[in-house]
Short mmCIF file of C-alpha atoms in Angstrom, two decimals:
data_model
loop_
_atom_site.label_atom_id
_atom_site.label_comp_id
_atom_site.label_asym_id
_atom_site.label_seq_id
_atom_site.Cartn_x
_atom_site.Cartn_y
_atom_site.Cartn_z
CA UNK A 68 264.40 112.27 117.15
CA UNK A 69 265.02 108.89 115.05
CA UNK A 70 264.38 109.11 111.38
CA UNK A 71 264.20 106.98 108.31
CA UNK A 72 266.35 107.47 105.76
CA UNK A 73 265.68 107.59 102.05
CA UNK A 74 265.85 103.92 100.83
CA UNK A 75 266.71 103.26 104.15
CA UNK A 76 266.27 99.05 104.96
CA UNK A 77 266.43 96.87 108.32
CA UNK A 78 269.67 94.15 108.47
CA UNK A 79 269.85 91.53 110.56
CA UNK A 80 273.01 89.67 111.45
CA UNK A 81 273.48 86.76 113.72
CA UNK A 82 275.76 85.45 115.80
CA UNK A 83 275.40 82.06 117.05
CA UNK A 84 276.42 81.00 120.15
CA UNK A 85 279.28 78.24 118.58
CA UNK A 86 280.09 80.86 116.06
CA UNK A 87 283.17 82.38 115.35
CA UNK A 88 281.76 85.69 114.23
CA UNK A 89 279.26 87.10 112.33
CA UNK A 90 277.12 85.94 109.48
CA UNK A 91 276.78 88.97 106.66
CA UNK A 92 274.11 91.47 107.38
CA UNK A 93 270.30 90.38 105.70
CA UNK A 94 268.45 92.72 104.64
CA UNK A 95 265.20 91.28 106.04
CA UNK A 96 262.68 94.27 104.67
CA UNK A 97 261.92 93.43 101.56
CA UNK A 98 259.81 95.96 100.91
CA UNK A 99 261.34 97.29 97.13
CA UNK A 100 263.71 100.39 96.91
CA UNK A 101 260.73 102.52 97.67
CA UNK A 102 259.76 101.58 101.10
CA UNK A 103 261.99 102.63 104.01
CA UNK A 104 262.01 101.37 107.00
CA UNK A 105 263.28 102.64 110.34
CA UNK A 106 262.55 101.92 114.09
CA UNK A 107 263.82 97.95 114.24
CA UNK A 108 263.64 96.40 117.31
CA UNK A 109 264.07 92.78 118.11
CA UNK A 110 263.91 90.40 120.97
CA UNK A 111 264.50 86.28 121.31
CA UNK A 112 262.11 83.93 123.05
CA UNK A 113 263.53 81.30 125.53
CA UNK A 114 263.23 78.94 122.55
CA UNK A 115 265.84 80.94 120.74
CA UNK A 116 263.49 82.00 118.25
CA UNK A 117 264.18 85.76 116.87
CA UNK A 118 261.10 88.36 116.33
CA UNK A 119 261.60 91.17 114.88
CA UNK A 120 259.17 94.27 113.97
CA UNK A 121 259.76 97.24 112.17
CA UNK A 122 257.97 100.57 110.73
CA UNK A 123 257.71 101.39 107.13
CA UNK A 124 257.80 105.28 106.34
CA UNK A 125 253.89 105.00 105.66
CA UNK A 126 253.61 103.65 109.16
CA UNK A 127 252.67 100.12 108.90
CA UNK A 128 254.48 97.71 111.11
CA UNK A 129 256.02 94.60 110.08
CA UNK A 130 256.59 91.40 111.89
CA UNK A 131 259.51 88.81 111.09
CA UNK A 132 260.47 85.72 112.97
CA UNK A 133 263.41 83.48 111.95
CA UNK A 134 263.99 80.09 113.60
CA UNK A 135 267.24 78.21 113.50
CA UNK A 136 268.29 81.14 111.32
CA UNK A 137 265.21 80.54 108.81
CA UNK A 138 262.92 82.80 108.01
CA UNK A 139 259.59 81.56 108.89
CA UNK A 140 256.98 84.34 108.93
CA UNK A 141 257.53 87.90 107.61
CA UNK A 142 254.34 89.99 107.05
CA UNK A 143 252.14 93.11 107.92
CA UNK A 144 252.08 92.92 111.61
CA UNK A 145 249.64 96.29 112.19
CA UNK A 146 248.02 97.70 109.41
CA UNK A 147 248.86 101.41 111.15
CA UNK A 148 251.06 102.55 114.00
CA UNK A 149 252.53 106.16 113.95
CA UNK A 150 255.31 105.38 116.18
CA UNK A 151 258.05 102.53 116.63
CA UNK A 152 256.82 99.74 118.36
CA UNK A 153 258.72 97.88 121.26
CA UNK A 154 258.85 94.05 122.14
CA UNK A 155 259.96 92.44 125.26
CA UNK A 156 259.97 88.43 125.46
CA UNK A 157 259.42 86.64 129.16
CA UNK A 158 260.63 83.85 130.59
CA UNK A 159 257.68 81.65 129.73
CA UNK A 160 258.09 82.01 125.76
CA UNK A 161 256.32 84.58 125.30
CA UNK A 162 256.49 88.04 123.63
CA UNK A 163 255.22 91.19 124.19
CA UNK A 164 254.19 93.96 121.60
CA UNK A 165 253.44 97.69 122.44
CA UNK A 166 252.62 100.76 120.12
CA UNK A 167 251.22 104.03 120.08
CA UNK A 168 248.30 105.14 117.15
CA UNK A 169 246.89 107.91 115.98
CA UNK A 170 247.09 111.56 114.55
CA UNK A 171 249.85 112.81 115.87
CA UNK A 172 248.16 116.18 116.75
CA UNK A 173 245.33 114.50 118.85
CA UNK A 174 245.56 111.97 121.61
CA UNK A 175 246.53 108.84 120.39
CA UNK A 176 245.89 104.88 121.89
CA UNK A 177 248.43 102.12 123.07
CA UNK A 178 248.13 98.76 122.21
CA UNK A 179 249.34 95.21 122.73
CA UNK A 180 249.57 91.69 120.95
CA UNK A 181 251.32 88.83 122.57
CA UNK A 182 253.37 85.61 120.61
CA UNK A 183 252.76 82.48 122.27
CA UNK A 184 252.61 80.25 119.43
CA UNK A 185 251.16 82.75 117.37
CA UNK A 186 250.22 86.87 117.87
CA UNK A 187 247.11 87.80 119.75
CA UNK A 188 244.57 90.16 117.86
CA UNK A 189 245.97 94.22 119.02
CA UNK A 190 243.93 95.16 122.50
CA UNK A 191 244.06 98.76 123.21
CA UNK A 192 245.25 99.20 126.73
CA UNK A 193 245.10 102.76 126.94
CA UNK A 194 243.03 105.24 125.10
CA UNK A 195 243.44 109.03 124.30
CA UNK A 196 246.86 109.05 125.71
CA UNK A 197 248.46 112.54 125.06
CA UNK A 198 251.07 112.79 123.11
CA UNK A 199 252.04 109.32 123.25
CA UNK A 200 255.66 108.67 121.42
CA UNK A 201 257.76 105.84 121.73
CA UNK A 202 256.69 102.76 124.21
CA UNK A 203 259.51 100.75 126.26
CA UNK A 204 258.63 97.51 127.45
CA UNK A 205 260.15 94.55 129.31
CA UNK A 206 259.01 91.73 131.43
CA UNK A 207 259.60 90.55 135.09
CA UNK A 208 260.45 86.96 136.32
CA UNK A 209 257.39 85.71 136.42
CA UNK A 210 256.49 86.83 133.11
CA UNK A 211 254.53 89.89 133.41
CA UNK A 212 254.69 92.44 130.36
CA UNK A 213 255.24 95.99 131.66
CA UNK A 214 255.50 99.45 129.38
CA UNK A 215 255.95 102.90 129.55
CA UNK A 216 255.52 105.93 127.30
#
């Protein structure tokens, strides 16, 4: 089983395609000495664009997306999500979100949000799902999102 560390934070580096190596590791959580954060996971759209998401200890999950190596949106992405989401990107651009929610005694409910220009409000696709953990996603060639858990 994964776990967060104490004080534990998310780095990102990059490594551009013209690049040599490297750039120095970014530590893109932000979140104060208090707030660790485990379960980073991170996909890139056909436009190169990078999305990452992330859970804090408290189980929130947060959203980042740098373009051409700029940040350009970091925030809450789900105000609760009890286990580490997954994200797949397609062919078409866009990018696929899964997590699981709930008490982790009872049944708990998947849900979704797609990027295409912007995230999609959450959709529960499945509901009272025993002892739902971590999701896996991907997508197919023509774009499809698919998941398991």
């Amino acid at each position: 089983m994964r776990q967060a560390l104490p004080g534990a934070v998310i780095v990102l580096s990059i490594m551009a395609a013209e690049a040599v190596g490297w750039t120095p590791p970014i530590n893109i959580t932000r979140l104060g000495a208090s707030a660790n954060a485990a379960y980073g996971v991170i996909a890139v759209d056909t436009a190169g664009r990078i999305h990452v998401l992330f859970r804090r200890t408290d189980e929130w999950i947060w959203n980042l997306r740098i373009e051409n190596q700029v940040q350009v949106e970091f925030g809450e992405f789900q105000l609760w999500g009890n286990t580490s989401p997954t994200i797949a990107a397609s062919s078409s651009g866009a990018v696929h979100a899964f997590w699981c929610r709930g008490i982790a005694s009872d049944p708990r409910d998947v849900y979704h949000r797609k990027w295409d220009g912007g995230w999609s409000d959450p959709i529960m696709i499945s509901s009272g799902t025993n002892k739902c953990s971590d999701c896996n996603a991907c997508t197919d060639s023509a774009g499809n999102a698919h998941v398991v858990w």
